[in-house]
PDB file of C-alpha atoms in Angstrom:
ATOM      1  CA  ILE A   7      88.026 106.246  86.509  1.00  0.00           C
ATOM      2  CA  ASP A   8      91.049 107.360  84.538  1.00  0.00           C
ATOM      3  CA  PRO A   9      91.159 104.571  81.966  1.00  0.00           C
ATOM      4  CA  PRO A  10      94.413 102.742  81.304  1.00  0.00           C
ATOM      5  CA  PRO A  11      95.702 102.672  77.705  1.00  0.00           C
ATOM      6  CA  GLY A  12      93.621 100.432  75.471  1.00  0.00           C
ATOM      7  CA  LEU A  13      90.500 100.301  77.653  1.00  0.00           C
ATOM      8  CA  ARG A  14      88.457 102.732  75.554  1.00  0.00           C
ATOM      9  CA  GLU A  15      89.266 100.795  72.403  1.00  0.00           C
ATOM     10  CA  ALA A  16      88.385  97.490  74.062  1.00  0.00           C
ATOM     11  CA  ILE A  17      84.895  98.623  75.075  1.00  0.00           C
ATOM     12  CA  LYS A  18      84.177 100.954  72.139  1.00  0.00           C
ATOM     13  CA  GLY A  19      81.020 100.082  70.246  1.00  0.00           C
ATOM     14  CA  LYS A  20      79.804  97.583  72.814  1.00  0.00           C
ATOM     15  CA  PRO A  21      76.322  98.506  73.970  1.00  0.00           C
ATOM     16  CA  GLU A  22      75.947  98.842  77.724  1.00  0.00           C
ATOM     17  CA  SER A  23      79.596  98.046  78.394  1.00  0.00           C
ATOM     18  CA  THR A  24      80.080  96.402  81.758  1.00  0.00           C
ATOM     19  CA  LEU A  25      83.418  95.984  83.455  1.00  0.00           C
ATOM     20  CA  GLU A  26      84.330  93.771  86.362  1.00  0.00           C
ATOM     21  CA  PHE A  27      86.481  95.425  89.015  1.00  0.00           C
ATOM     22  CA  GLU A  28      88.594  93.467  91.493  1.00  0.00           C
ATOM     23  CA  PHE A  29      90.494  94.783  94.483  1.00  0.00           C
ATOM     24  CA  PRO A  30      91.855  93.546  97.821  1.00  0.00           C
ATOM     25  CA  GLY A  31      89.934  94.858 100.821  1.00  0.00           C
ATOM     26  CA  ASN A  32      91.370  95.863 104.188  1.00  0.00           C
ATOM     27  CA  ASP A  33      90.917  92.235 105.221  1.00  0.00           C
ATOM     28  CA  ARG A  34      93.199  91.223 102.286  1.00  0.00           C
ATOM     29  CA  LEU A  35      90.411  89.253 100.660  1.00  0.00           C
ATOM     30  CA  LYS A  36      89.488  89.694  97.026  1.00  0.00           C
ATOM     31  CA  HIS A  37      86.397  91.804  96.395  1.00  0.00           C
ATOM     32  CA  SER A  38      84.757  92.281  93.013  1.00  0.00           C
ATOM     33  CA  PHE A  39      81.823  94.019  91.421  1.00  0.00           C
ATOM     34  CA  GLU A  40      80.454  94.682  87.960  1.00  0.00           C
ATOM     35  CA  ALA A  41      79.615  98.208  86.902  1.00  0.00           C
ATOM     36  CA  ARG A  42      77.918  99.467  83.748  1.00  0.00           C
ATOM     37  CA  LEU A  43      79.479 102.344  81.814  1.00  0.00           C
ATOM     38  CA  SER A  44      77.282 105.412  81.988  1.00  0.00           C
ATOM     39  CA  LEU A  45      79.441 108.125  80.413  1.00  0.00           C
ATOM     40  CA  ASP A  46      82.709 108.598  78.551  1.00  0.00           C
ATOM     41  CA  ASP A  47      83.475 112.313  78.701  1.00  0.00           C
ATOM     42  CA  GLY A  48      86.756 111.961  76.834  1.00  0.00           C
ATOM     43  CA  HIS A  49      88.816 112.279  80.005  1.00  0.00           C
ATOM     44  CA  SER A  50      87.258 109.808  82.415  1.00  0.00           C
ATOM     45  CA  LEU A  51      84.949 106.834  82.275  1.00  0.00           C
ATOM     46  CA  HIS A  52      81.943 107.067  84.573  1.00  0.00           C
ATOM     47  CA  PHE A  53      80.236 103.917  85.837  1.00  0.00           C
ATOM     48  CA  LEU A  54      76.972 103.345  87.664  1.00  0.00           C
ATOM     49  CA  ILE A  55      77.282 102.387  91.313  1.00  0.00           C
ATOM     50  CA  PRO A  56      76.824  98.599  91.619  1.00  0.00           C
ATOM     51  CA  ASP A  57      73.998  97.054  93.618  1.00  0.00           C
ATOM     52  CA  HIS A  58      76.345  94.658  95.413  1.00  0.00           C
ATOM     53  CA  MET A  59      79.931  93.456  95.728  1.00  0.00           C
ATOM     54  CA  LYS A  60      81.264  89.933  96.036  1.00  0.00           C
ATOM     55  CA  ARG A  61      83.853  88.937  98.625  1.00  0.00           C
ATOM     56  CA  TYR A  62      85.972  85.845  98.069  1.00  0.00           C
ATOM     57  CA  GLN A  63      87.831  83.646 100.493  1.00  0.00           C
ATOM     58  CA  LEU A  64      90.614  82.335  98.272  1.00  0.00           C
ATOM     59  CA  ARG A  65      92.514  80.103 100.657  1.00  0.00           C
ATOM     60  CA  GLY A  66      91.450  77.271 102.873  1.00  0.00           C
ATOM     61  CA  ASN A  67      94.031  78.334 105.446  1.00  0.00           C
ATOM     62  CA  PHE A  68      93.336  82.047 105.631  1.00  0.00           C
ATOM     63  CA  ARG A  69      95.033  84.210 108.246  1.00  0.00           C
ATOM     64  CA  ILE A  70      93.051  86.149 110.773  1.00  0.00           C
ATOM     65  CA  LYS A  71      94.052  88.761 113.317  1.00  0.00           C
ATOM     66  CA  ALA A  72      94.095  87.211 116.776  1.00  0.00           C
ATOM     67  CA  PRO A  73      92.055  88.743 119.596  1.00  0.00           C
ATOM     68  CA  HIS A  74      93.757  90.724 122.339  1.00  0.00           C
ATOM     69  CA  GLY A  75      95.411  88.428 124.864  1.00  0.00           C
ATOM     70  CA  ALA A  76      96.033  85.490 122.510  1.00  0.00           C
ATOM     71  CA  GLU A  77      99.339  83.800 123.371  1.00  0.00           C
ATOM     72  CA  LEU A  78     101.652  81.061 122.235  1.00  0.00           C
ATOM     73  CA  LEU A  79     103.236  79.283 125.206  1.00  0.00           C
ATOM     74  CA  VAL A  80     106.332  77.109 124.905  1.00  0.00           C
ATOM     75  CA  THR A  81     109.052  75.766 127.156  1.00  0.00           C
ATOM     76  CA  LEU A  82     112.593  76.060 125.774  1.00  0.00           C
ATOM     77  CA  GLU A  83     115.594  74.951 127.831  1.00  0.00           C
ATOM     78  CA  GLU A  84     113.425  74.989 130.963  1.00  0.00           C
ATOM     79  CA  ASN A  85     112.310  78.571 130.255  1.00  0.00           C
ATOM     80  CA  GLN A  86     108.585  79.296 129.973  1.00  0.00           C
ATOM     81  CA  ILE A  87     108.168  81.679 127.057  1.00  0.00           C
ATOM     82  CA  SER A  88     104.989  83.552 126.245  1.00  0.00           C
ATOM     83  CA  MET A  89     104.610  85.150 122.818  1.00  0.00           C
ATOM     84  CA  THR A  90     101.797  87.469 121.747  1.00  0.00           C
ATOM     85  CA  ILE A  91      99.901  86.041 118.785  1.00  0.00           C
ATOM     86  CA  ASP A  92      99.382  88.612 116.039  1.00  0.00           C
ATOM     87  CA  ASN A  93      97.654  86.413 113.451  1.00  0.00           C
ATOM     88  CA  ILE A  94      96.880  82.759 112.982  1.00  0.00           C
ATOM     89  CA  SER A  95      95.729  80.230 110.408  1.00  0.00           C
ATOM     90  CA  MET A  96      95.160  76.502 110.384  1.00  0.00           C
ATOM     91  CA  SER A  97      98.726  76.025 109.177  1.00  0.00           C
ATOM     92  CA  GLY A  98     100.671  78.465 111.320  1.00  0.00           C
ATOM     93  CA  VAL A  99     100.998  81.455 113.581  1.00  0.00           C
ATOM     94  CA  PHE A 100     102.828  84.796 113.654  1.00  0.00           C
ATOM     95  CA  CYS A 101     103.838  86.064 117.109  1.00  0.00           C
ATOM     96  CA  TYR A 102     105.832  88.778 118.832  1.00  0.00           C
ATOM     97  CA  PHE A 103     108.289  88.124 121.642  1.00  0.00           C
ATOM     98  CA  CYS A 104     110.556  90.217 123.845  1.00  0.00           C
ATOM     99  CA  ASN A 105     113.955  90.930 122.281  1.00  0.00           C
ATOM    100  CA  THR A 106     115.707  89.515 125.379  1.00  0.00           C
ATOM    101  CA  GLN A 107     114.465  86.060 124.317  1.00  0.00           C
ATOM    102  CA  LYS A 108     115.812  86.273 120.765  1.00  0.00           C
ATOM    103  CA  GLU A 109     118.847  84.053 121.312  1.00  0.00           C
ATOM    104  CA  ILE A 110     116.922  81.151 122.821  1.00  0.00           C
ATOM    105  CA  ILE A 111     114.112  81.342 120.249  1.00  0.00           C
ATOM    106  CA  GLU A 112     116.544  81.618 117.346  1.00  0.00           C
ATOM    107  CA  ALA A 113     118.381  78.512 118.598  1.00  0.00           C
ATOM    108  CA  HIS A 114     115.181  76.419 118.437  1.00  0.00           C
ATOM    109  CA  ARG A 115     113.939  76.393 114.845  1.00  0.00           C
ATOM    110  CA  ALA A 116     111.719  73.419 115.691  1.00  0.00           C
ATOM    111  CA  ILE A 117     109.602  73.626 118.816  1.00  0.00           C
ATOM    112  CA  GLU A 118     107.486  70.954 120.451  1.00  0.00           C
ATOM    113  CA  ASN A 119     104.530  70.821 122.812  1.00  0.00           C
ATOM    114  CA  LEU A 120     103.355  74.381 122.381  1.00  0.00           C
ATOM    115  CA  GLN A 121     100.025  75.776 123.480  1.00  0.00           C
ATOM    116  CA  LEU A 122      97.892  78.339 121.692  1.00  0.00           C
ATOM    117  CA  VAL A 123      95.852  80.213 124.294  1.00  0.00           C
ATOM    118  CA  PHE A 124      92.777  82.247 123.334  1.00  0.00           C
ATOM    119  CA  THR A 125      90.657  84.217 125.760  1.00  0.00           C
ATOM    120  CA  PHE A 126      87.510  84.803 123.841  1.00  0.00           C
ATOM    121  CA  ARG A 127      84.130  85.900 125.210  1.00  0.00           C
ATOM    122  CA  SER A 128      85.367  85.231 128.782  1.00  0.00           C
ATOM    123  CA  HIS A 129      86.384  81.649 127.913  1.00  0.00           C
ATOM    124  CA  CYS A 130      89.977  80.477 127.905  1.00  0.00           C
ATOM    125  CA  ILE A 131      90.679  77.912 125.199  1.00  0.00           C
ATOM    126  CA  MET A 132      93.987  76.069 124.930  1.00  0.00           C
ATOM    127  CA  VAL A 133      94.917  74.386 121.661  1.00  0.00           C
ATOM    128  CA  PRO A 134      97.893  72.009 121.872  1.00  0.00           C
ATOM    129  CA  VAL A 135     100.288  71.766 118.933  1.00  0.00           C
ATOM    130  CA  GLU A 136     102.746  68.903 118.928  1.00  0.00           C
ATOM    131  CA  GLN A 137     105.408  70.431 116.688  1.00  0.00           C
ATOM    132  CA  ALA A 138     106.047  73.647 114.748  1.00  0.00           C
ATOM    133  CA  LEU A 139     108.907  74.907 112.571  1.00  0.00           C
ATOM    134  CA  MET A 140     110.176  78.475 112.416  1.00  0.00           C
ATOM    135  CA  ARG A 141     109.632  79.921 108.934  1.00  0.00           C
ATOM    136  CA  ARG A 142     110.999  83.408 109.502  1.00  0.00           C
ATOM    137  CA  LEU A 143     112.256  85.810 112.141  1.00  0.00           C
ATOM    138  CA  GLU A 144     111.541  89.535 111.741  1.00  0.00           C
ATOM    139  CA  SER A 145     113.884  91.919 113.484  1.00  0.00           C
ATOM    140  CA  GLU A 146     112.006  95.131 112.667  1.00  0.00           C
ATOM    141  CA  ALA A 147     108.605  94.038 113.899  1.00  0.00           C
ATOM    142  CA  ARG A 148     107.946  96.249 116.947  1.00  0.00           C
ATOM    143  CA  LEU A 149     109.937  98.313 119.412  1.00  0.00           C
ATOM    144  CA  ASN A 150     111.852  95.956 121.760  1.00  0.00           C
ATOM    145  CA  GLN A 151     110.194  92.933 120.161  1.00  0.00           C
ATOM    146  CA  PHE A 152     110.868  90.501 117.363  1.00  0.00           C
ATOM    147  CA  GLY A 153     108.346  88.731 115.175  1.00  0.00           C
ATOM    148  CA  VAL A 154     108.427  85.025 114.466  1.00  0.00           C
ATOM    149  CA  ALA A 155     106.368  82.888 112.081  1.00  0.00           C
ATOM    150  CA  TYR A 156     105.824  79.208 112.831  1.00  0.00           C
ATOM    151  CA  HIS A 157     104.376  76.523 110.567  1.00  0.00           C
ATOM    152  CA  PHE A 158     102.456  73.751 112.336  1.00  0.00           C
ATOM    153  CA  VAL A 159     104.063  70.434 111.433  1.00  0.00           C
ATOM    154  CA  SER A 160     102.148  68.140 113.756  1.00  0.00           C
ATOM    155  CA  ILE A 161      98.782  68.790 115.379  1.00  0.00           C
ATOM    156  CA  LYS A 162      96.251  66.173 116.464  1.00  0.00           C
ATOM    157  CA  LYS A 163      92.876  65.980 114.746  1.00  0.00           C
ATOM    158  CA  GLU A 164      90.953  67.065 117.863  1.00  0.00           C
ATOM    159  CA  ALA A 165      93.255  70.065 118.276  1.00  0.00           C
ATOM    160  CA  GLN A 166      92.793  70.957 114.592  1.00  0.00           C
ATOM    161  CA  GLN A 167      89.030  70.948 115.065  1.00  0.00           C
ATOM    162  CA  LEU A 168      89.348  73.149 118.144  1.00  0.00           C
ATOM    163  CA  LEU A 169      91.661  75.552 116.289  1.00  0.00           C
ATOM    164  CA  ARG A 170      89.296  75.684 113.296  1.00  0.00           C
ATOM    165  CA  HIS A 171      86.399  76.468 115.619  1.00  0.00           C
ATOM    166  CA  GLN A 172      88.408  79.279 117.273  1.00  0.00           C
ATOM    167  CA  ILE A 173      89.407  80.759 113.914  1.00  0.00           C
ATOM    168  CA  TYR A 174      85.790  80.727 112.745  1.00  0.00           C
ATOM    169  CA  GLU A 175      84.716  82.396 115.995  1.00  0.00           C
ATOM    170  CA  MET A 176      87.356  85.113 115.489  1.00  0.00           C
ATOM    171  CA  GLN A 177      86.204  85.586 111.903  1.00  0.00           C
ATOM    172  CA  ARG A 178      82.558  85.894 112.975  1.00  0.00           C
ATOM    173  CA  GLU A 179      83.493  88.457 115.617  1.00  0.00           C
ATOM    174  CA  CYS A 180      85.538  90.413 113.085  1.00  0.00           C
ATOM    175  CA  LEU A 181      82.698  90.423 110.548  1.00  0.00           C
ATOM    176  CA  GLN A 182      80.117  91.448 113.164  1.00  0.00           C
ATOM    177  CA  ASN A 183      82.293  94.341 114.340  1.00  0.00           C
ATOM    178  CA  ARG A 184      82.966  95.421 110.758  1.00  0.00           C
ATOM    179  CA  LEU A 185      79.254  95.560 109.943  1.00  0.00           C
ATOM    180  CA  LYS A 186      78.297  97.753 112.927  1.00  0.00           C
ATOM    181  CA  PHE A 187      77.522 101.358 112.078  1.00  0.00           C
TER     182      PHE A 187
END
């Protein structure tokens, strides 16, 4: 590595200096490892490759990318609206919707009786949410689409358990696919 100012002085004279490195992975989770200094050539610090890395889940309500075909369904002013779920957590969801629906969605900051629909491993699972509040609306999300983030305000215990199970299934699938060579 190219050491930042002060690092050489901080580790100077310490036998077998070990540093802990932390970084966010592609999955946005914190990863860390310890590496032992092997050489200081005056320009760079060289460390031994670590035997392992640690991966931390920092939040109880982590977000995960939704599988293809996941939808949020809601009825607003007698209009059935389907939004594509981009990512989801136990506390909320981020979706995309067609820009022609912007006016009606923007007018309803609180929505009720929505359904989260997941088609996963040839099973269709519907998770009912009693009430959600709009947290933000993104106008530059995708071509001809807007993004919207909802926070779940009211969801029954059974639905929470079903949602948690679905999120864990998505996480397992993601980890299995990531580990394939």
